[in-house]
GROMACS .gro file of C-alpha atoms in nm:
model
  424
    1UNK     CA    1   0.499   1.295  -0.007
    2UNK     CA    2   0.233   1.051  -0.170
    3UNK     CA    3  -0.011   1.242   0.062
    4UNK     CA    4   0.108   1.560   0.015
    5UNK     CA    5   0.061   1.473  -0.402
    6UNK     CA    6  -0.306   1.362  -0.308
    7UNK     CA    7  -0.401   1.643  -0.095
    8UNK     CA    8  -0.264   1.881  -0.366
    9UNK     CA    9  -0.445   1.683  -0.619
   10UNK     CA   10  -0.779   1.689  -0.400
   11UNK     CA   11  -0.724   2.076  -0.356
   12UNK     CA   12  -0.692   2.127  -0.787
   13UNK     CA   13  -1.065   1.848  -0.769
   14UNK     CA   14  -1.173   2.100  -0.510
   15UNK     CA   15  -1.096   2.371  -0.732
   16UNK     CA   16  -1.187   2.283  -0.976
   17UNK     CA   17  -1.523   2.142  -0.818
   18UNK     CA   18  -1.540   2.467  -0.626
   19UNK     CA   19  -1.495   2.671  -0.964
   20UNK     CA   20  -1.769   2.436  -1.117
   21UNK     CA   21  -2.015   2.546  -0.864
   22UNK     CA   22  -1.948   2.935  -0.868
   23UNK     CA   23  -1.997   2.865  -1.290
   24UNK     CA   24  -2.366   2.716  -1.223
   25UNK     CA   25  -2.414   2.940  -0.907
   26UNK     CA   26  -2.399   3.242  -1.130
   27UNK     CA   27  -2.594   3.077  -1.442
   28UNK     CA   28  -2.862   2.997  -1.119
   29UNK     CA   29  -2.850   3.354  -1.052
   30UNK     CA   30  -2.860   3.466  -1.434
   31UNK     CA   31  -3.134   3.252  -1.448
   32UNK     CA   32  -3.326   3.370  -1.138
   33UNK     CA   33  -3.316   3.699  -1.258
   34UNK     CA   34  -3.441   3.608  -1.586
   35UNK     CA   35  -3.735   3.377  -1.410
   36UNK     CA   36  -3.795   3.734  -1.192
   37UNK     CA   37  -3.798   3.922  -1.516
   38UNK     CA   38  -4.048   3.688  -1.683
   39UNK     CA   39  -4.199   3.616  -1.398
   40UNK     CA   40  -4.314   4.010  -1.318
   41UNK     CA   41  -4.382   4.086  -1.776
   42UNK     CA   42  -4.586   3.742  -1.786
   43UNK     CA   43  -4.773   3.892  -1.434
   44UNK     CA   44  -4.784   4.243  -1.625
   45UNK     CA   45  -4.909   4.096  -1.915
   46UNK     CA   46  -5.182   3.842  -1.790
   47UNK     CA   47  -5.258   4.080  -1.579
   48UNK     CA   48  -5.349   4.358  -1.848
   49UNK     CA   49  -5.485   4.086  -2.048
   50UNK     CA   50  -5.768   4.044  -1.760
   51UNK     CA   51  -5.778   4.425  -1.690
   52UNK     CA   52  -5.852   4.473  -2.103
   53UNK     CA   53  -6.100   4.161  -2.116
   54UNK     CA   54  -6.289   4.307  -1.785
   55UNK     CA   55  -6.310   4.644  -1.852
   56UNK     CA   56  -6.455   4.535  -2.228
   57UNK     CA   57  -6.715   4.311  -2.041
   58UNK     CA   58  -6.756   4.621  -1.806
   59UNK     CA   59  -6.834   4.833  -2.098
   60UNK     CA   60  -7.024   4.612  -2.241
   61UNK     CA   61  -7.247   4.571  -1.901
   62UNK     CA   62  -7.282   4.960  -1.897
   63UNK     CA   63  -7.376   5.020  -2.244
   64UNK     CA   64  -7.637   4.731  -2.207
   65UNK     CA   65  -7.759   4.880  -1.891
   66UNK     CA   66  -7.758   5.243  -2.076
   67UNK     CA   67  -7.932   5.080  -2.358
   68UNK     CA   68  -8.206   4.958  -2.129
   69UNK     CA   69  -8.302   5.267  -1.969
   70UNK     CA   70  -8.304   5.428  -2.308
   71UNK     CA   71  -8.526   5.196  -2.437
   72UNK     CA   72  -8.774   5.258  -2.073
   73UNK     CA   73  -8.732   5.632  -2.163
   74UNK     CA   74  -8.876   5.558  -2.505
   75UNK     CA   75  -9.122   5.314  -2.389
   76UNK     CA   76  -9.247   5.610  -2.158
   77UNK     CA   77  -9.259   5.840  -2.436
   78UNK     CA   78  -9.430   5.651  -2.686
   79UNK     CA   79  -9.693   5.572  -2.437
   80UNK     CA   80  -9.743   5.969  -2.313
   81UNK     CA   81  -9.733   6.025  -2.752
   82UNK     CA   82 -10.033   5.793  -2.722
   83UNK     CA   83 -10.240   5.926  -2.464
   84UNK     CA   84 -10.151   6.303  -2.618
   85UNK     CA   85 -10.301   6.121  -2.935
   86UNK     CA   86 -10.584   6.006  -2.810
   87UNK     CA   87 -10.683   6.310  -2.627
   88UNK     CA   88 -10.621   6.501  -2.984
   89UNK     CA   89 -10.817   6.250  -3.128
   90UNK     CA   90 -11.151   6.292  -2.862
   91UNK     CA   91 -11.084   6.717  -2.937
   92UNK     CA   92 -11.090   6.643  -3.312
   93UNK     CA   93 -11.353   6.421  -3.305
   94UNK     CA   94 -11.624   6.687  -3.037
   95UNK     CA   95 -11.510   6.978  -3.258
   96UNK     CA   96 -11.592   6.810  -3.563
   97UNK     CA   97 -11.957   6.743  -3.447
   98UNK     CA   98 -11.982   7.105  -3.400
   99UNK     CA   99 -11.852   7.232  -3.685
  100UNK     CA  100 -12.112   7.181  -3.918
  101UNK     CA  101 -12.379   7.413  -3.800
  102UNK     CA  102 -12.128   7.654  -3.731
  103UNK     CA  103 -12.069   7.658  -4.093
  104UNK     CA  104 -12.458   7.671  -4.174
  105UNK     CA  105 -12.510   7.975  -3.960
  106UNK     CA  106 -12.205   8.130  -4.085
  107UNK     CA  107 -12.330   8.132  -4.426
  108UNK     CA  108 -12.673   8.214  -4.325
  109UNK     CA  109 -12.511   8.558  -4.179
  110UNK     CA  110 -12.279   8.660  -4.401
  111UNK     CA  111 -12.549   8.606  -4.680
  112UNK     CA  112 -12.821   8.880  -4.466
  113UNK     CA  113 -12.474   9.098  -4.367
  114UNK     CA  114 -12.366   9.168  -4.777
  115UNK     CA  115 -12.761   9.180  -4.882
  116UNK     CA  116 -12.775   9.445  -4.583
  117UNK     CA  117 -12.478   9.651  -4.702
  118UNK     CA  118 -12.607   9.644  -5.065
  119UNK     CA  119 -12.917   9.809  -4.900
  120UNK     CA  120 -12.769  10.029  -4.739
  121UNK     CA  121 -12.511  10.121  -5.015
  122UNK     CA  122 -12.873  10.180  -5.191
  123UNK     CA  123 -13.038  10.391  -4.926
  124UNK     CA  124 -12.727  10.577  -4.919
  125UNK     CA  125 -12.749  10.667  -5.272
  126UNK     CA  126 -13.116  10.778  -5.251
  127UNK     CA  127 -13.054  10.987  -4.988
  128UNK     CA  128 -12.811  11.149  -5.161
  129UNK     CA  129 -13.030  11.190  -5.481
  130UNK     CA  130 -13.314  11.300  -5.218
  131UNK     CA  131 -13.072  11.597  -5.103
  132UNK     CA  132 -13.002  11.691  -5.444
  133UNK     CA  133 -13.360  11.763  -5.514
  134UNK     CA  134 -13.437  11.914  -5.207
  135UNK     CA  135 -13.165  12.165  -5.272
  136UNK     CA  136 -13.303  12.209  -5.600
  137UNK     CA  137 -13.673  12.261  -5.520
  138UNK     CA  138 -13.567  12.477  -5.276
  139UNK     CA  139 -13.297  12.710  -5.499
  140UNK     CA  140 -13.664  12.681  -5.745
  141UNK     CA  141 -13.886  12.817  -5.479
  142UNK     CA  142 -13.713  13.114  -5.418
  143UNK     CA  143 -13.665  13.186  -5.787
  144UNK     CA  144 -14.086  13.149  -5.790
  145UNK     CA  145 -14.100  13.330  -5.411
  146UNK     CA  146 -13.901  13.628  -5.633
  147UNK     CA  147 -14.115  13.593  -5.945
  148UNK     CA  148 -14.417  13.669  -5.765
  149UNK     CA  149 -14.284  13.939  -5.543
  150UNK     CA  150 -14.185  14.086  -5.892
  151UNK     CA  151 -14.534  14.014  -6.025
  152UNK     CA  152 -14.736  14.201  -5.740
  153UNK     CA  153 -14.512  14.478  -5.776
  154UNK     CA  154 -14.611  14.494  -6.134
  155UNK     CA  155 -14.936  14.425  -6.036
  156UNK     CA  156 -14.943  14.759  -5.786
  157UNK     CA  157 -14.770  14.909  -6.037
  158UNK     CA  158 -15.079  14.890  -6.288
  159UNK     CA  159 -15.306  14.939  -6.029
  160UNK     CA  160 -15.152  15.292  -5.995
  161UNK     CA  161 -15.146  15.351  -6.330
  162UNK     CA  162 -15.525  15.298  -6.367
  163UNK     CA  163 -15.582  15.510  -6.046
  164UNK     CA  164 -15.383  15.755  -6.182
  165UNK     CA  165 -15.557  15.729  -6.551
  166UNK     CA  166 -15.895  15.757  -6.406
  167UNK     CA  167 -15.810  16.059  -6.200
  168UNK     CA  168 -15.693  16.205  -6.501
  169UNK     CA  169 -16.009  16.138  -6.704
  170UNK     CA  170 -16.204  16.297  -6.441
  171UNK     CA  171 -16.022  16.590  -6.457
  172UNK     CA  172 -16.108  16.634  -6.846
  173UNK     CA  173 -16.290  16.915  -6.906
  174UNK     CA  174 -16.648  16.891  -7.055
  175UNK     CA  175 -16.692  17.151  -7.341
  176UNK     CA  176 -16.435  16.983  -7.605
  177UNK     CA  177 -16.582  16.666  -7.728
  178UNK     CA  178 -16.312  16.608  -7.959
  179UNK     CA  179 -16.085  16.626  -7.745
  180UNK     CA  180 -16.251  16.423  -7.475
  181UNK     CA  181 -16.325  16.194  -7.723
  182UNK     CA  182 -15.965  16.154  -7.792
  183UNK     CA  183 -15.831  16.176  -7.470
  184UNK     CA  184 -16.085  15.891  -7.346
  185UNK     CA  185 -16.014  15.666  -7.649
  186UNK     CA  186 -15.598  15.730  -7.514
  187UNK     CA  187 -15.720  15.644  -7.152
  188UNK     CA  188 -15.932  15.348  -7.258
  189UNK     CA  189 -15.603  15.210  -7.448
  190UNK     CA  190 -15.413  15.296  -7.166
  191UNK     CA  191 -15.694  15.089  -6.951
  192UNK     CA  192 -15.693  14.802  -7.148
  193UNK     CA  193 -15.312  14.784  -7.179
  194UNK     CA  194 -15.281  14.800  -6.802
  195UNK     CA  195 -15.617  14.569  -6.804
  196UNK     CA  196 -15.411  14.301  -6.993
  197UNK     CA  197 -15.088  14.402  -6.787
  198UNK     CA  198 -15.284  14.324  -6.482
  199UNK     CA  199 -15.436  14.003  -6.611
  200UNK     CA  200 -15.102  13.887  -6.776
  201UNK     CA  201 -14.964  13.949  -6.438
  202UNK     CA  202 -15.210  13.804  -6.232
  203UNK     CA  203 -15.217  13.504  -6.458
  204UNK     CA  204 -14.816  13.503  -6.427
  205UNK     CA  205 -14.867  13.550  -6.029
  206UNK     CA  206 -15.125  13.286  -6.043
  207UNK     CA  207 -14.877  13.046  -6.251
  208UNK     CA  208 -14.590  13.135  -5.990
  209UNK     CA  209 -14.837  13.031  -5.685
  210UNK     CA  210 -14.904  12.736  -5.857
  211UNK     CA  211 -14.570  12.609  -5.897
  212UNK     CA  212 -14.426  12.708  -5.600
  213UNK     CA  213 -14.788  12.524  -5.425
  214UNK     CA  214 -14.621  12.233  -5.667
  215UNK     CA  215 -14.289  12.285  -5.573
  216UNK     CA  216 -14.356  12.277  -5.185
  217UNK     CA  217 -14.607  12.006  -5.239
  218UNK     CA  218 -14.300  11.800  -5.393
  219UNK     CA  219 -14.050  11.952  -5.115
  220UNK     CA  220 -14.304  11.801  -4.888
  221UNK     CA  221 -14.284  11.503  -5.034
  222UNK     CA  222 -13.936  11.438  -5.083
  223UNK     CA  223 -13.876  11.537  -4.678
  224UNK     CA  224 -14.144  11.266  -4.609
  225UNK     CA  225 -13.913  11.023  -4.862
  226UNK     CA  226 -13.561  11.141  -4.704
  227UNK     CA  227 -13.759  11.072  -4.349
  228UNK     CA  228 -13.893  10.778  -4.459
  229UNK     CA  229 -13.553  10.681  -4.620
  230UNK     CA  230 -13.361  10.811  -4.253
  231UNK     CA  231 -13.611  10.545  -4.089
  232UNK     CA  232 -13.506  10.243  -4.332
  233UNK     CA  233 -13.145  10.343  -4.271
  234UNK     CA  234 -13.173  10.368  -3.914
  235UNK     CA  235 -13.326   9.991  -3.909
  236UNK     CA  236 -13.050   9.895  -4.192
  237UNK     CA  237 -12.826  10.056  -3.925
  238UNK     CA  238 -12.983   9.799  -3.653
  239UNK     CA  239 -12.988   9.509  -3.843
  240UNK     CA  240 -12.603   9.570  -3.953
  241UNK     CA  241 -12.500   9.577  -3.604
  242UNK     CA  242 -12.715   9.293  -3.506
  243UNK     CA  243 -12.538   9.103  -3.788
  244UNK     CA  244 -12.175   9.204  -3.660
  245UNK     CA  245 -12.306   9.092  -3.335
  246UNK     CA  246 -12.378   8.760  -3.499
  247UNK     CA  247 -12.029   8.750  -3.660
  248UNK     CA  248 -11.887   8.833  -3.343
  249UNK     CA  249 -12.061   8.581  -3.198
  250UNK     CA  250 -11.930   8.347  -3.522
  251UNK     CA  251 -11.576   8.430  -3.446
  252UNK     CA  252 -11.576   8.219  -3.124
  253UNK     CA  253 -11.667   7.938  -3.377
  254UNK     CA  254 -11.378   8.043  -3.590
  255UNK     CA  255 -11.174   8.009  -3.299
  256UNK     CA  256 -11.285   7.677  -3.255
  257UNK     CA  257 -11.234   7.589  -3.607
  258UNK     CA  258 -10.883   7.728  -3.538
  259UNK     CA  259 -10.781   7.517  -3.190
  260UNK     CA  260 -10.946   7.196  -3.427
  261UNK     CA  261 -10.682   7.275  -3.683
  262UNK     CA  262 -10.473   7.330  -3.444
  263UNK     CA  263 -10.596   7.003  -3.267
  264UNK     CA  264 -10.523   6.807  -3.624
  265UNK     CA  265 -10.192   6.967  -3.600
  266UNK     CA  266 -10.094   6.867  -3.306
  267UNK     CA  267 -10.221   6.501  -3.403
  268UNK     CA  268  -9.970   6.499  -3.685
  269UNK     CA  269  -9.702   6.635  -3.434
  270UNK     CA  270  -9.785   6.349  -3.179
  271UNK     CA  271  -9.822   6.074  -3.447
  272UNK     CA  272  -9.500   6.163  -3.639
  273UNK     CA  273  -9.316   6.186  -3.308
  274UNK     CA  274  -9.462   5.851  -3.234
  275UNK     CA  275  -9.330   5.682  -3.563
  276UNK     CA  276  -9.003   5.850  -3.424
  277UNK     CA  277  -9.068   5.696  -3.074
  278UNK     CA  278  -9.113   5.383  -3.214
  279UNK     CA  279  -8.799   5.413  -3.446
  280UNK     CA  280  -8.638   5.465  -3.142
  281UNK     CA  281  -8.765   5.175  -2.929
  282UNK     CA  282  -8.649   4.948  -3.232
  283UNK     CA  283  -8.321   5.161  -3.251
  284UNK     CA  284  -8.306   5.098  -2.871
  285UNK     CA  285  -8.369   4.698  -2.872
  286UNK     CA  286  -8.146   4.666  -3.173
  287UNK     CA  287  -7.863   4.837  -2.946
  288UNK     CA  288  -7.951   4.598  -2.599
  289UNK     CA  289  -7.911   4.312  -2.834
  290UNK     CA  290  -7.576   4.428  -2.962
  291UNK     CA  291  -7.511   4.506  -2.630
  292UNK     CA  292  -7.618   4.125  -2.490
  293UNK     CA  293  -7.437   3.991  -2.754
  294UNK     CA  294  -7.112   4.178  -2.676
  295UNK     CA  295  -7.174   4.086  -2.328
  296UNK     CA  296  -7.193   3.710  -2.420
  297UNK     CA  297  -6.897   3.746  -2.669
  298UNK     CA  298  -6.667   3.926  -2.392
  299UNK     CA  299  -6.797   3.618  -2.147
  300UNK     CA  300  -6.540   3.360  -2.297
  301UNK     CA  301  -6.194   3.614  -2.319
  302UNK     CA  302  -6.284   3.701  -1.961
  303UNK     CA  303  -6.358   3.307  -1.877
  304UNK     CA  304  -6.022   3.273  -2.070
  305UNK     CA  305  -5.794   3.528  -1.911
  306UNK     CA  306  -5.947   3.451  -1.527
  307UNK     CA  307  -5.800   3.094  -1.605
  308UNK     CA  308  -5.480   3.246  -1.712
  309UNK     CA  309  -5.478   3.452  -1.429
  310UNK     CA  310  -5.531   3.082  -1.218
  311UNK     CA  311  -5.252   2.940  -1.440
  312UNK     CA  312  -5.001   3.198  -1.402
  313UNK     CA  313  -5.050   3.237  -1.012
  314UNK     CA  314  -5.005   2.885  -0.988
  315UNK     CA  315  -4.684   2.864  -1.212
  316UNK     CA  316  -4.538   3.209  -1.013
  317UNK     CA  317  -4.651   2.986  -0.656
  318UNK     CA  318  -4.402   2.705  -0.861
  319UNK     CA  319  -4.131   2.981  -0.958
  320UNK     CA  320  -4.088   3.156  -0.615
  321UNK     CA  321  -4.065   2.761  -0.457
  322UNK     CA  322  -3.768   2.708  -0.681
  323UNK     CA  323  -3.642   3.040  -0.600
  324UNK     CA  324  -3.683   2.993  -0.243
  325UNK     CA  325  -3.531   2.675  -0.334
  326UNK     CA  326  -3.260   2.819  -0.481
  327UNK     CA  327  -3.167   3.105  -0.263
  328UNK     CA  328  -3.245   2.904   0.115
  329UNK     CA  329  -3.532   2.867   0.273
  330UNK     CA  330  -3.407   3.179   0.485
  331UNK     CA  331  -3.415   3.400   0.218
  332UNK     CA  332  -3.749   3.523   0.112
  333UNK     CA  333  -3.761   3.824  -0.134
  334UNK     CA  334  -3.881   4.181   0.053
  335UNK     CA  335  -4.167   4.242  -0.187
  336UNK     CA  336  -4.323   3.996  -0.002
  337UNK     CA  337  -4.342   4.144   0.251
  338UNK     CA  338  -4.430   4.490   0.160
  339UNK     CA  339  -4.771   4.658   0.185
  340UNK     CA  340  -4.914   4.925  -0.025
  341UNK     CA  341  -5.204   5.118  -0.076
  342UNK     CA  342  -5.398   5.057  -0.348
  343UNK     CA  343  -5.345   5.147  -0.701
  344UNK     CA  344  -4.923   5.237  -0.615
  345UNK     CA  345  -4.786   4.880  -0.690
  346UNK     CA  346  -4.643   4.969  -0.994
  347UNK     CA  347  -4.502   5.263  -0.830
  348UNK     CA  348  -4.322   5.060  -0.599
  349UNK     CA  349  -4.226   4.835  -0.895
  350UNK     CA  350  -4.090   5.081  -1.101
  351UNK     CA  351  -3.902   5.228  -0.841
  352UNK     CA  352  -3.734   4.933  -0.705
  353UNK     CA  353  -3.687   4.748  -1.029
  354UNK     CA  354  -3.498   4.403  -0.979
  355UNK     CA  355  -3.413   4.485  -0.644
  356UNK     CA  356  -3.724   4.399  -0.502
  357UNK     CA  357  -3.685   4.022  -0.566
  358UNK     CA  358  -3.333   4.041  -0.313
  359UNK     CA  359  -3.425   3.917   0.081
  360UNK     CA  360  -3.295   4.129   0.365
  361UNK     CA  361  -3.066   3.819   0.478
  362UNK     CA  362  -2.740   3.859   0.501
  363UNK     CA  363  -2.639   3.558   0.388
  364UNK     CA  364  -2.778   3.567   0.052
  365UNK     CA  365  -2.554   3.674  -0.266
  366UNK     CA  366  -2.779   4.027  -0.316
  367UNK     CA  367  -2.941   4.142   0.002
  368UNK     CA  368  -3.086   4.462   0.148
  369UNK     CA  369  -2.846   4.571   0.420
  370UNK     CA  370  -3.045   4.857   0.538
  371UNK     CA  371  -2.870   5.229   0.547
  372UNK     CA  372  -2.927   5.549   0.751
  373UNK     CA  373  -3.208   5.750   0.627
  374UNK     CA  374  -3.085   6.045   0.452
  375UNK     CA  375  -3.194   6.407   0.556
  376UNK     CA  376  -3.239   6.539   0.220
  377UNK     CA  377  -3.572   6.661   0.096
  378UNK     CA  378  -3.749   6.576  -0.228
  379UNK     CA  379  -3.882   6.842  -0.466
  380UNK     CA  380  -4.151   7.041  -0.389
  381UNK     CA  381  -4.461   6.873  -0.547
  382UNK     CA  382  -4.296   6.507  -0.488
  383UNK     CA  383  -4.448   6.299  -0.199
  384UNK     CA  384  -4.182   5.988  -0.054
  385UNK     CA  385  -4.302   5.649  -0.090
  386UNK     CA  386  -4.286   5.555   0.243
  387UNK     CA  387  -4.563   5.782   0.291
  388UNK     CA  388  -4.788   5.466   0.080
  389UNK     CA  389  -4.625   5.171   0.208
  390UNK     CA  390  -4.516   4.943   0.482
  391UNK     CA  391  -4.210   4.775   0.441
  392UNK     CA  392  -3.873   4.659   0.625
  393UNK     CA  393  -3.674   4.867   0.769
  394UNK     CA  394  -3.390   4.819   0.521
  395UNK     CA  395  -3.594   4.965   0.264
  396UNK     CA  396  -3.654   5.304   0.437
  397UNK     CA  397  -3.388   5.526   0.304
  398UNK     CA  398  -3.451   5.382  -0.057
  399UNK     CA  399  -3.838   5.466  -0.043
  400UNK     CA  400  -3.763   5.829   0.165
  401UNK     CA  401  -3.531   5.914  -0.140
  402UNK     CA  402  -3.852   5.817  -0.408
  403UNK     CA  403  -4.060   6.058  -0.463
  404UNK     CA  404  -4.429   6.040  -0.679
  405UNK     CA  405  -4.501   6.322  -0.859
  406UNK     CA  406  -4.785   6.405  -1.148
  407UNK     CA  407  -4.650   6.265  -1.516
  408UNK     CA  408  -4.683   6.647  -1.656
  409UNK     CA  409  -4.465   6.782  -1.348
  410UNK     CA  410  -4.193   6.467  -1.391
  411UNK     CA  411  -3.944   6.656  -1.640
  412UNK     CA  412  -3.932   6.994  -1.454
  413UNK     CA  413  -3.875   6.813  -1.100
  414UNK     CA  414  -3.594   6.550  -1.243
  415UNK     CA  415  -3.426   6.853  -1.277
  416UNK     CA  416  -3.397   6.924  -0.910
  417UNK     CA  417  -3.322   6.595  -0.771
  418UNK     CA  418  -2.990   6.522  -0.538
  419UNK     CA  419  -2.781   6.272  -0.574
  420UNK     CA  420  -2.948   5.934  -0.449
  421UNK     CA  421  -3.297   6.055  -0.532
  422UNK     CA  422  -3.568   5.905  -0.808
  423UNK     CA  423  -3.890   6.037  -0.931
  424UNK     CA  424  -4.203   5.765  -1.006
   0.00000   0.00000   0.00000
């Protein structure tokens, strides 16, 4: 009986002992899972941490490297500013020696070209006054040309008349004195008036010759001044044209005063867009500095995070001993021993959650017994998991039944999913 009392006693230690150790054996598990937990957000985190501080040091690298070819580019261009300047310079410089007597001879011409169109402005007007008085010396001549065709018909006309009076006298008969007295003394006043008729109209015929000798002496004379005149204009005329043929000759020199200006202009051009060359060179080195110095201030957070990346791979080397520790040396968790390609770790993560810290031993408390793969399809547009990893066979029909999909397609697929299935 005193045995049986121990033995019952021993079985209420055991128990109680036995009790004792399921109590810790589930805080060991609670507190597994929390080491997992912090274990995989202080790996998430460090490991963003050294993502962040690399890709800043990566930017940094590429906008120093971007700053340095800029500032080549610009080094390049300020020196082909500065051979277009110099060549400007040498054009300015020729065309500037040349420019001078181009100027002197252009003045020298278009002094002879204006005192050669006042000349012939001149000769222009003479000729015109020339023509005048030709037309009027001629309009006078045949006024005169009439006048005496008038006078000697006068002129015949007296001549008649005394003919014709001295016939008559003639014819007088002798015997009566008186009345041939009378008769002669009418015929002698008849004579003399046609006598002074005749004079007045030879003198008037004799006055008309003499102007219209005058008039064609002056005709004469005013064709030899309109020829003389037509001669003047005709050399006028050749001298003008060898003038214009100087100009023309001047406008290639105008030209060249032209490409000079536009020579100086292009000097400006080059030498303004070498002050913004050089603005850009300093622009440039002020940028690779900034860039060398955010280089060399990104140096120390990526110095820092690598050694927090050392630190936390060495305290999750200490965590999964104590797990191992904890859970037998028999039990080792499946994600180590699953493969993926890269860049779809997180995708198994996230799938698999918490799970992927249990072994596929039997014998530990959470374990991966394996199951039949299931025939059902995914989504169209989802792609398994399996198809990106290598893993135990007890994980197949969980990583068949998880599909990936595009983050904008994730809502419209969830809404197709059988039971058992997950979208990542």
């Amino acid at each position: 009986e005193l045995k049986l009392n121990g033995a019952e006693a021993n079985l209420e230690r055991l128990s109680e002992v036995s009790a004792e150790v399921e109590r810790q054996l589930t805080s060991l598990k609670r507190q597994a899972a929390k080491a997992r937990r912090y274990k995989a957000l202080s790996e998430e985190i460090f490991a963003l941490d050294a993502l962040i501080a690399h890709l800043r040091w990566h930017e940094a690298k590429l906008a120093c490297e971007t700053a340095r070819e800029r500032l080549e580019e610009t080094k390049r261009q300020v020196e082909d500013l500065s051979r277009q300047d110099a060549v400007c310079e040498a054009a300015r410089i020729e065309a500037g020696e040349g420019l001078q007597p181009l100027r002197e001879a252009e003045s020298i011409v278009a002094a002879k070209l204006g005192q050669a169109r006042i000349a012939l402005a001149k000769l222009e007007t003479e000729r015109k006054i020339a023509a005048d008085a030709h037309a009027r010396l001629e309009g006078e001549a045949t006024r005169l040309m009439e006048d005496i065709e008038r006078e000697q018909a006068a002129k015949v006309e007296a001549d008649d008349a005394l003919a014709h009076a001295k016939f008559e006298l003639s014819a007088l008969p002798v015997e009566d004195d008186a009345a041939n007295a009378e008769t002669e003394a009418q015929m002698r006043t008849a004579l003399e008036q046609a006598r002074a008729k005749l004079a007045a109209a030879e003198q008037i015929a004799d006055d008309a010759q003499a102007r219209l000798s005058e008039a064609r002496a002056r005709r004469q004379a005013t064709e030899d001044q309109a020829a003389a005149q037509t001669r003047r204009k005709t050399h006028l005329t050749g001298e003008v044209e060898r003038l214009r043929a100087d100009m023309s000759a001047l406008e290639d020199a105008v030209t060249l005063v032209n490409k000079l200006k536009a020579a100086k202009d292009a000097e400006l051009d080059a030498e303004a867009a070498l002050h913004t060359a050089e603005r850009a060179v300093e622009e440039a080195e002020q940028r690779l500095t900034e860039a060398r110095n955010a280089e060399t201030a990104a140096q120390p957070p990526r110095d820092a995070a690598a050694g927090a990346v050392r630190e936390l791979e060495a305290e999750i080397g200490g965590l999964q001993r104590l797990l191992r520790k904890a859970e037998g040396p028999s039990a080792p968790p499946v994600v180590e021993r699953i493969r993926t390609r890269d860049g779809f770790e997180k995708a198994v993560a996230a799938a698999l959650g918490d799970d992927i810290e249990a072994p596929t031993d039997k014998a530990a408390a959470m374990y991966w017994g394996g199951a039949e793969t299931v025939l059902q399809t995914l989504p169209d547009g989802a792609s398994p998991l399996s198809q990106y990893t290598e893993a135990p066979g007890e994980l197949a029909a969980r990583l068949s039944q998880c599909g990936l999909v595009e983050a904008a397609d994730g809502a419209r697929l969830a809404k197709l999913l059988k039971p058992g299935q997950r979208l990542v």
